[in-house]
């Protein structure tokens, strides 16, 4: 679906066109997006929050300091959650608020705290729309990279005729779809991501593998695609659904994964090795199923190819390689050694023994170390949040706390 995995904040301010935004919410949901509606107090007078809650399956936020609701830092949480914010309708007053940095509403505060694409669909009377103060605010915002839906010309609810009608929901929807995926710091970049475990056959029915679920690699692929990249996901066997708009190459053994990575690497701008290849493979796999016996058996294992090491001499200066390190002891020291040995630009370090981190978990807590010695620690969060933060760090978003691991 065209908007699957996309998280959209739909802001609704106080104009009669608010009734059309219910249909916009429906279009976004049908296209696979997750939609969080935030209304201004005036917006909630035109259409009730219940309408949007029923359409989106999420509670609607209105008040900055809502009673009987955990408020915390939710203005920041909403801002970071969204891949895109659309405000439809956007009144003259709301446009003035965000052009001038005023935050009298939860919605204007969220917009102010966000660095994600912002689309405004203005809706107001024609004289208001042509007022120089409004036009100056619109120009100011356009110059800052804010997207605007075209205003329609026609009859208004106030019976006057002219420009100022909100764009139709279908048009706003198309605008959202065209902004998403076509903007972003990874636009025109080729990204290869590996994910999941590898399986090494003992006999036709048994194999050696590990506990990797593939969730971290899949989350990194989904986030890279959202940032505009052309993503190839090379995945071992997992129980996960293939992400939309990502090319998936399925592999089973470490040798197969190595071959797939090597054949795609020359064209890649980024390689993220989030997979957990097997380090050993049975030296002589049995052709037939091994029958049980009372004396047990010893299995001889040989080392597999180290995929990252095999690329050391092929890497060019324009390519960035991000490895993972899964450790159970001397976590940071071992990771730094891998960063150097495997000629990586970044290494993302997991502690395998920590509950709710690393293998087979929906959450993770990692430290990222760059080859120049910078590092950052990402507190425990869902893997999609961790994935977004890893990309932000790799792409040089300086807001994250720096340190030296
Ligand atoms: N890796 C690889 N090829 C392998 C094994 C691992 O490219 N045969 C990659 C992993 O995808 C990861 C990084 O190397 O990005 C480190 O993997 P990890 O399992 O932590 O370390 P190993 O190199 O396998 O060393 P050890 O198991 O001894 O810690």
Short mmCIF file of C-alpha atoms and ligand atoms in Angstrom, two decimals:
data_model
loop_
_atom_site.label_atom_id
_atom_site.label_comp_id
_atom_site.label_asym_id
_atom_site.label_seq_id
_atom_site.Cartn_x
_atom_site.Cartn_y
_atom_site.Cartn_z
CA UNK A 1 0.00 0.00 0.00
CA UNK A 2 1.23 3.41 -0.90
CA UNK A 3 1.46 4.72 2.68
CA UNK A 4 2.13 1.54 4.65
CA UNK A 5 4.58 2.07 7.56
CA UNK A 6 3.98 5.84 7.29
CA UNK A 7 3.07 7.76 10.41
CA UNK A 8 1.12 10.92 9.76
CA UNK A 9 -0.02 13.62 12.15
CA UNK A 10 -3.21 15.15 10.76
CA UNK A 11 -3.77 18.58 12.30
CA UNK A 12 -7.27 20.00 12.13
CA UNK A 13 -7.81 23.68 12.92
CA UNK A 14 -11.00 25.72 13.24
CA UNK A 15 -12.56 26.12 9.82
CA UNK A 16 -15.72 24.74 8.27
CA UNK A 17 -13.55 22.70 5.86
CA UNK A 18 -12.70 20.53 8.91
CA UNK A 19 -15.57 18.24 7.87
CA UNK A 20 -13.60 17.34 4.71
CA UNK A 21 -10.63 16.25 6.81
CA UNK A 22 -12.60 13.27 8.07
CA UNK A 23 -12.52 11.99 4.50
CA UNK A 24 -8.79 12.78 4.27
CA UNK A 25 -8.23 10.72 7.43
CA UNK A 26 -10.12 7.85 5.81
CA UNK A 27 -8.03 8.05 2.62
CA UNK A 28 -4.80 7.98 4.63
CA UNK A 29 -5.93 4.99 6.69
CA UNK A 30 -7.05 3.11 3.58
CA UNK A 31 -3.62 3.69 2.05
CA UNK A 32 -2.00 1.96 5.04
CA UNK A 33 -0.83 4.99 7.07
CA UNK A 34 -1.06 5.31 10.84
CA UNK A 35 -2.85 8.58 11.54
CA UNK A 36 -2.66 10.62 14.73
CA UNK A 37 -5.16 13.48 14.70
CA UNK A 38 -4.37 16.60 16.71
CA UNK A 39 -7.08 19.27 16.73
CA UNK A 40 -6.98 22.84 17.90
CA UNK A 41 -9.66 23.80 20.38
CA UNK A 42 -11.51 25.64 17.60
CA UNK A 43 -11.14 22.65 15.25
CA UNK A 44 -12.80 20.41 17.84
CA UNK A 45 -15.84 22.72 17.78
CA UNK A 46 -16.42 22.08 14.07
CA UNK A 47 -16.04 18.28 14.07
CA UNK A 48 -15.96 16.18 17.22
CA UNK A 49 -12.80 14.26 18.11
CA UNK A 50 -14.97 11.12 18.23
CA UNK A 51 -15.37 11.26 14.44
CA UNK A 52 -11.61 11.11 13.96
CA UNK A 53 -11.12 8.57 16.74
CA UNK A 54 -13.56 6.23 15.03
CA UNK A 55 -11.81 6.67 11.69
CA UNK A 56 -8.21 6.35 12.91
CA UNK A 57 -8.50 4.04 15.91
CA UNK A 58 -6.37 6.41 18.00
CA UNK A 59 -7.38 8.96 20.59
CA UNK A 60 -7.41 12.50 19.33
CA UNK A 61 -5.24 15.03 21.15
CA UNK A 62 -6.57 18.56 21.62
CA UNK A 63 -5.41 20.18 24.84
CA UNK A 64 -1.76 20.83 25.65
CA UNK A 65 -2.39 19.97 29.29
CA UNK A 66 -5.30 17.57 29.02
CA UNK A 67 -6.89 16.39 32.24
CA UNK A 68 -6.86 12.66 33.08
CA UNK A 69 -4.24 12.05 30.38
CA UNK A 70 -0.54 11.43 30.83
CA UNK A 71 0.92 14.56 29.27
CA UNK A 72 4.68 14.19 29.91
CA UNK A 73 6.54 15.42 26.85
CA UNK A 74 3.92 14.31 24.36
CA UNK A 75 4.40 17.41 22.17
CA UNK A 76 7.92 16.12 21.48
CA UNK A 77 6.77 12.50 21.23
CA UNK A 78 4.17 13.39 18.57
CA UNK A 79 6.74 15.50 16.70
CA UNK A 80 9.27 12.66 16.63
CA UNK A 81 6.67 9.97 15.89
CA UNK A 82 5.44 11.59 12.68
CA UNK A 83 7.02 11.02 9.28
CA UNK A 84 4.97 13.96 8.00
CA UNK A 85 2.58 16.52 9.44
CA UNK A 86 -0.37 17.73 7.40
CA UNK A 87 -2.64 20.50 8.68
CA UNK A 88 -5.98 20.60 6.91
CA UNK A 89 -7.67 22.97 7.17
CA UNK A 90 -5.01 25.50 8.13
CA UNK A 91 -6.63 28.78 9.18
CA UNK A 92 -5.08 32.25 8.80
CA UNK A 93 -4.52 32.30 12.55
CA UNK A 94 -2.75 28.93 12.57
CA UNK A 95 -0.52 29.91 9.65
CA UNK A 96 0.40 33.09 11.56
CA UNK A 97 1.23 31.06 14.68
CA UNK A 98 3.71 28.79 12.96
CA UNK A 99 5.20 31.49 10.73
CA UNK A 100 6.06 33.44 13.86
CA UNK A 101 6.93 30.63 16.25
CA UNK A 102 3.94 31.03 18.57
CA UNK A 103 2.73 27.90 20.35
CA UNK A 104 -0.64 28.63 21.96
CA UNK A 105 -2.07 25.20 21.00
CA UNK A 106 -0.82 21.62 21.27
CA UNK A 107 -0.82 21.45 17.45
CA UNK A 108 1.33 24.56 16.93
CA UNK A 109 3.70 23.28 19.64
CA UNK A 110 4.06 19.92 17.87
CA UNK A 111 4.70 21.66 14.53
CA UNK A 112 7.29 23.90 16.18
CA UNK A 113 9.05 20.84 17.68
CA UNK A 114 9.15 18.92 14.40
CA UNK A 115 11.76 18.79 11.66
CA UNK A 116 9.71 16.49 9.41
CA UNK A 117 7.97 17.59 6.18
CA UNK A 118 4.99 19.87 6.83
CA UNK A 119 2.08 20.31 4.42
CA UNK A 120 -0.51 23.01 5.01
CA UNK A 121 -3.90 23.11 3.30
CA UNK A 122 -5.12 26.67 3.86
CA UNK A 123 -8.85 27.34 4.08
CA UNK A 124 -10.36 30.78 4.64
CA UNK A 125 -12.49 33.53 3.16
CA UNK A 126 -11.03 35.07 -0.06
CA UNK A 127 -10.39 38.50 1.48
CA UNK A 128 -8.57 36.89 4.39
CA UNK A 129 -6.50 34.77 1.98
CA UNK A 130 -5.48 37.84 -0.02
CA UNK A 131 -4.69 39.88 3.07
CA UNK A 132 -1.00 40.89 2.78
CA UNK A 133 -0.31 39.75 6.34
CA UNK A 134 -1.52 36.23 5.47
CA UNK A 135 0.39 36.20 2.17
CA UNK A 136 3.58 37.34 3.93
CA UNK A 137 3.23 34.48 6.42
CA UNK A 138 2.68 32.00 3.57
CA UNK A 139 5.77 33.27 1.74
CA UNK A 140 7.83 33.08 4.94
CA UNK A 141 6.83 29.45 5.43
CA UNK A 142 7.37 28.51 1.77
CA UNK A 143 10.88 29.95 2.01
CA UNK A 144 11.47 27.66 4.98
CA UNK A 145 10.49 24.61 2.95
CA UNK A 146 6.90 24.21 4.12
CA UNK A 147 4.66 22.63 1.47
CA UNK A 148 1.30 24.21 0.61
CA UNK A 149 -1.70 22.58 -1.03
CA UNK A 150 -3.15 24.84 -3.74
CA UNK A 151 -6.15 26.79 -2.51
CA UNK A 152 -9.28 26.28 -4.61
CA UNK A 153 -11.25 29.11 -6.19
CA UNK A 154 -15.01 28.96 -5.80
CA UNK A 155 -17.95 29.63 -3.61
CA UNK A 156 -17.23 29.68 0.13
CA UNK A 157 -19.38 28.64 3.04
CA UNK A 158 -19.70 32.41 3.76
CA UNK A 159 -21.26 32.80 0.23
CA UNK A 160 -18.40 34.90 -1.15
CA UNK A 161 -16.60 33.71 -4.28
CA UNK A 162 -12.83 33.67 -4.78
CA UNK A 163 -9.60 31.93 -3.76
CA UNK A 164 -9.36 30.39 -0.28
CA UNK A 165 -11.26 27.10 -0.46
CA UNK A 166 -9.40 24.14 1.00
CA UNK A 167 -8.00 21.75 -1.61
CA UNK A 168 -10.10 18.58 -2.01
CA UNK A 169 -9.04 15.63 0.21
CA UNK A 170 -7.98 13.55 -2.84
CA UNK A 171 -5.67 16.35 -3.95
CA UNK A 172 -4.16 16.70 -0.46
CA UNK A 173 -3.73 12.92 -0.33
CA UNK A 174 -1.83 12.92 -3.66
CA UNK A 175 0.35 15.75 -2.40
CA UNK A 176 1.22 13.78 0.76
CA UNK A 177 2.07 10.68 -1.28
CA UNK A 178 4.33 12.71 -3.55
CA UNK A 179 6.18 14.39 -0.65
CA UNK A 180 6.73 11.14 1.20
CA UNK A 181 9.50 9.03 -0.24
CA UNK A 182 10.60 11.68 -2.71
CA UNK A 183 12.20 13.88 -0.14
CA UNK A 184 14.63 12.85 2.52
CA UNK A 185 18.36 12.68 3.02
CA UNK A 186 18.70 9.24 1.41
CA UNK A 187 17.02 10.30 -1.85
CA UNK A 188 18.80 8.70 -4.86
CA UNK A 189 20.95 6.58 -2.53
CA UNK A 190 21.21 2.81 -2.82
CA UNK A 191 21.11 1.06 0.51
CA UNK A 192 21.72 -2.65 1.15
CA UNK A 193 20.59 -4.06 4.45
CA UNK A 194 21.02 -7.61 5.66
CA UNK A 195 18.72 -9.08 8.28
CA UNK A 196 17.88 -12.25 10.13
CA UNK A 197 19.71 -15.49 10.78
CA UNK A 198 21.46 -17.91 8.44
CA UNK A 199 20.90 -21.66 8.44
CA UNK A 200 23.71 -24.17 7.98
CA UNK A 201 22.53 -27.69 7.14
CA UNK A 202 23.52 -30.63 9.32
CA UNK A 203 21.40 -33.03 7.30
CA UNK A 204 18.30 -32.55 5.08
CA UNK A 205 16.08 -31.82 8.10
CA UNK A 206 18.34 -30.18 10.67
CA UNK A 207 20.39 -27.03 10.73
CA UNK A 208 22.51 -24.76 12.92
CA UNK A 209 21.13 -21.26 13.31
CA UNK A 210 20.74 -18.50 15.90
CA UNK A 211 18.01 -16.51 17.62
CA UNK A 212 17.99 -13.49 15.28
CA UNK A 213 14.40 -12.49 14.37
CA UNK A 214 15.37 -10.02 11.62
CA UNK A 215 13.31 -7.25 13.28
CA UNK A 216 16.18 -4.76 13.59
CA UNK A 217 17.25 -5.18 9.94
CA UNK A 218 13.67 -4.92 8.69
CA UNK A 219 13.12 -1.77 10.77
CA UNK A 220 16.30 -0.25 9.32
CA UNK A 221 15.10 -1.08 5.79
CA UNK A 222 11.67 0.50 6.40
CA UNK A 223 13.21 3.66 7.85
CA UNK A 224 15.78 3.94 5.03
CA UNK A 225 12.99 3.72 2.47
CA UNK A 226 11.07 6.43 4.32
CA UNK A 227 14.15 8.63 4.11
CA UNK A 228 14.03 8.29 0.32
CA UNK A 229 16.50 5.43 -0.32
CA UNK A 230 16.32 2.70 -2.92
CA UNK A 231 16.55 -0.26 -0.53
CA UNK A 232 17.56 -3.88 -1.11
CA UNK A 233 16.95 -6.08 1.91
CA UNK A 234 18.94 -9.33 1.89
CA UNK A 235 17.28 -11.50 4.45
CA UNK A 236 17.77 -14.90 5.99
CA UNK A 237 14.65 -16.89 6.98
CA UNK A 238 12.34 -14.81 9.20
CA UNK A 239 8.65 -14.75 10.11
CA UNK A 240 8.32 -11.10 9.01
CA UNK A 241 6.27 -9.71 6.12
CA UNK A 242 8.25 -8.18 3.27
CA UNK A 243 8.16 -4.38 3.62
CA UNK A 244 6.44 -2.51 0.78
CA UNK A 245 8.59 -0.59 -1.72
CA UNK A 246 11.72 -2.51 -0.69
CA UNK A 247 13.42 -5.13 -2.90
CA UNK A 248 13.81 -8.32 -0.88
CA UNK A 249 16.39 -11.02 -1.67
CA UNK A 250 15.90 -14.20 0.35
CA UNK A 251 18.91 -16.25 1.35
CA UNK A 252 19.40 -19.26 3.57
CA UNK A 253 23.07 -19.98 4.24
CA UNK A 254 25.90 -17.61 5.13
CA UNK A 255 27.54 -18.44 1.77
CA UNK A 256 24.35 -17.45 -0.08
CA UNK A 257 24.06 -14.21 1.90
CA UNK A 258 27.73 -13.43 1.17
CA UNK A 259 27.16 -13.98 -2.52
CA UNK A 260 24.08 -11.71 -2.55
CA UNK A 261 25.85 -8.93 -0.64
CA UNK A 262 28.93 -9.14 -2.85
CA UNK A 263 26.88 -8.93 -6.04
CA UNK A 264 24.98 -5.80 -4.86
CA UNK A 265 27.81 -4.05 -3.04
CA UNK A 266 29.51 -2.28 -5.97
CA UNK A 267 26.43 -0.09 -6.61
CA UNK A 268 25.62 0.60 -2.97
CA UNK A 269 26.09 3.88 -1.13
CA UNK A 270 25.38 2.26 2.24
CA UNK A 271 25.64 -1.30 3.53
CA UNK A 272 24.11 -2.17 6.89
CA UNK A 273 25.03 -5.65 8.12
CA UNK A 274 22.31 -6.27 10.69
CA UNK A 275 22.10 -9.99 9.88
CA UNK A 276 23.46 -12.65 12.16
CA UNK A 277 25.40 -14.94 9.82
CA UNK A 278 26.52 -18.28 11.21
CA UNK A 279 30.19 -18.32 12.15
CA UNK A 280 30.47 -22.08 11.60
CA UNK A 281 28.99 -24.58 9.19
CA UNK A 282 29.03 -28.40 9.34
CA UNK A 283 32.14 -29.51 7.44
CA UNK A 284 30.40 -32.47 5.84
CA UNK A 285 26.62 -32.16 5.94
CA UNK A 286 24.90 -35.54 5.77
CA UNK A 287 22.97 -36.42 2.59
CA UNK A 288 20.40 -38.42 4.56
CA UNK A 289 18.72 -37.77 7.88
CA UNK A 290 21.01 -38.83 10.73
CA UNK A 291 19.33 -41.59 12.75
CA UNK A 292 19.38 -41.36 16.51
CA UNK A 293 21.68 -43.64 18.50
CA UNK A 294 22.61 -44.17 22.13
CA UNK A 295 26.22 -43.03 21.91
CA UNK A 296 25.63 -39.46 20.66
CA UNK A 297 27.67 -37.83 17.94
CA UNK A 298 30.32 -35.17 17.41
CA UNK A 299 29.78 -32.64 14.66
CA UNK A 300 32.76 -31.16 12.89
CA UNK A 301 32.38 -27.48 12.00
CA UNK A 302 34.36 -25.22 9.67
CA UNK A 303 34.42 -21.44 9.68
CA UNK A 304 32.12 -19.62 7.26
CA UNK A 305 33.09 -16.62 5.20
CA UNK A 306 33.14 -13.32 7.12
CA UNK A 307 30.99 -11.20 4.81
CA UNK A 308 32.20 -7.83 6.05
CA UNK A 309 35.85 -8.82 5.92
CA UNK A 310 35.37 -10.04 2.35
CA UNK A 311 34.45 -6.46 1.34
CA UNK A 312 37.41 -4.74 3.00
CA UNK A 313 39.41 -4.31 -0.19
CA UNK A 314 36.39 -3.57 -2.37
CA UNK A 315 35.09 -0.63 -0.35
CA UNK A 316 35.45 2.77 -2.02
CA UNK A 317 35.65 6.15 -0.29
CA UNK A 318 32.05 7.02 -1.21
CA UNK A 319 30.65 3.95 0.53
CA UNK A 320 29.54 3.79 4.14
CA UNK A 321 29.45 0.46 5.97
CA UNK A 322 27.58 -0.01 9.22
CA UNK A 323 28.13 -3.22 11.13
CA UNK A 324 26.50 -4.62 14.23
CA UNK A 325 28.24 -6.21 17.18
CA UNK A 326 26.54 -8.63 19.46
CA UNK A 327 28.54 -9.14 22.60
CA UNK A 328 28.09 -10.76 25.98
CA UNK A 329 31.22 -9.41 27.70
CA UNK A 330 33.74 -6.56 27.26
CA UNK A 331 30.99 -5.16 25.09
CA UNK A 332 32.47 -1.81 23.99
CA UNK A 333 36.07 -3.00 23.71
CA UNK A 334 35.10 -5.97 21.55
CA UNK A 335 32.93 -3.74 19.37
CA UNK A 336 35.72 -1.22 18.79
CA UNK A 337 37.99 -4.06 17.75
CA UNK A 338 35.40 -5.23 15.19
CA UNK A 339 34.98 -1.67 13.91
CA UNK A 340 38.70 -1.55 13.10
CA UNK A 341 39.16 -5.18 11.96
CA UNK A 342 36.23 -5.02 9.54
CA UNK A 343 37.03 -1.50 8.22
CA UNK A 344 33.62 -0.12 9.23
CA UNK A 345 32.41 3.47 9.38
CA UNK A 346 30.00 2.78 12.25
CA UNK A 347 29.27 -0.11 14.56
CA UNK A 348 26.01 -0.56 16.43
CA UNK A 349 26.59 -2.46 19.64
CA UNK A 350 24.07 -4.71 21.39
CA UNK A 351 24.52 -6.44 24.69
CA UNK A 352 23.12 -9.93 24.03
CA UNK A 353 22.43 -10.62 27.70
CA UNK A 354 20.32 -7.52 28.35
CA UNK A 355 16.57 -8.15 28.67
CA UNK A 356 14.50 -6.30 26.06
CA UNK A 357 17.50 -5.69 23.85
CA UNK A 358 18.99 -7.45 20.85
CA UNK A 359 17.72 -10.87 19.76
CA UNK A 360 14.09 -11.69 19.25
CA UNK A 361 12.79 -8.61 21.03
CA UNK A 362 10.64 -5.70 19.85
CA UNK A 363 12.87 -3.26 21.68
CA UNK A 364 16.56 -2.58 21.66
CA UNK A 365 19.15 -0.49 23.46
CA UNK A 366 22.33 0.22 21.56
CA UNK A 367 25.51 2.25 21.49
CA UNK A 368 26.70 3.54 18.11
CA UNK A 369 30.42 4.08 17.67
CA UNK A 370 31.83 5.95 14.67
CA UNK A 371 35.28 5.25 13.29
CA UNK A 372 36.44 8.74 14.32
CA UNK A 373 35.73 7.85 17.96
CA UNK A 374 32.39 9.67 18.36
CA UNK A 375 29.67 7.66 19.99
CA UNK A 376 26.12 7.91 21.22
CA UNK A 377 23.92 5.74 23.39
CA UNK A 378 20.29 5.24 22.38
CA UNK A 379 18.03 4.49 25.31
CA UNK A 380 15.78 1.43 25.16
CA UNK A 381 13.00 1.95 22.61
CA UNK A 382 11.03 0.10 19.94
CA UNK A 383 13.21 -1.11 17.09
CA UNK A 384 11.58 1.31 14.60
CA UNK A 385 12.57 4.25 16.82
CA UNK A 386 16.08 2.84 17.23
CA UNK A 387 16.29 2.36 13.45
CA UNK A 388 15.29 5.98 12.81
CA UNK A 389 17.85 7.18 15.38
CA UNK A 390 20.61 5.05 13.86
CA UNK A 391 19.98 6.65 10.46
CA UNK A 392 19.87 10.13 11.99
CA UNK A 393 23.23 9.52 13.62
CA UNK A 394 24.82 8.04 10.51
CA UNK A 395 23.48 10.93 8.41
CA UNK A 396 24.94 13.46 10.82
CA UNK A 397 22.00 14.77 12.79
CA UNK A 398 23.98 16.62 15.44
CA UNK A 399 21.12 16.83 17.93
CA UNK A 400 21.92 13.46 19.50
CA UNK A 401 24.16 13.53 22.53
CA UNK A 402 27.75 12.88 21.68
CA UNK A 403 30.29 11.13 23.82
CA UNK A 404 33.22 8.82 23.62
CA UNK A 405 32.51 5.18 24.33
N1 LIG B 1 29.32 -10.71 10.14
C1 LIG B 1 29.67 -10.99 8.84
N2 LIG B 1 29.99 -12.26 8.47
C2 LIG B 1 30.01 -13.24 9.39
C3 LIG B 1 29.69 -12.98 10.74
C4 LIG B 1 29.34 -11.70 11.08
O1 LIG B 1 29.69 -10.08 8.02
N3 LIG B 1 30.32 -14.49 9.00
C5 LIG B 1 28.95 -9.34 10.49
C6 LIG B 1 27.64 -9.21 11.26
O2 LIG B 1 26.54 -9.05 10.38
C7 LIG B 1 27.88 -7.96 12.08
C8 LIG B 1 29.38 -8.00 12.34
O3 LIG B 1 29.93 -8.85 11.34
O4 LIG B 1 27.59 -6.78 11.36
C9 LIG B 1 29.75 -8.52 13.70
O5 LIG B 1 29.06 -9.73 13.93
P1 LIG B 1 29.22 -10.51 15.33
O6 LIG B 1 28.41 -11.76 15.28
O7 LIG B 1 28.99 -9.57 16.46
O8 LIG B 1 30.76 -10.81 15.36
P2 LIG B 1 31.68 -11.87 14.64
O9 LIG B 1 32.51 -11.17 13.63
O10 LIG B 1 30.88 -13.02 14.14
O11 LIG B 1 32.64 -12.29 15.83
P3 LIG B 1 32.26 -13.06 17.21
O12 LIG B 1 31.07 -13.94 16.88
O13 LIG B 1 33.48 -13.83 17.52
O14 LIG B 1 31.95 -12.02 18.24
#
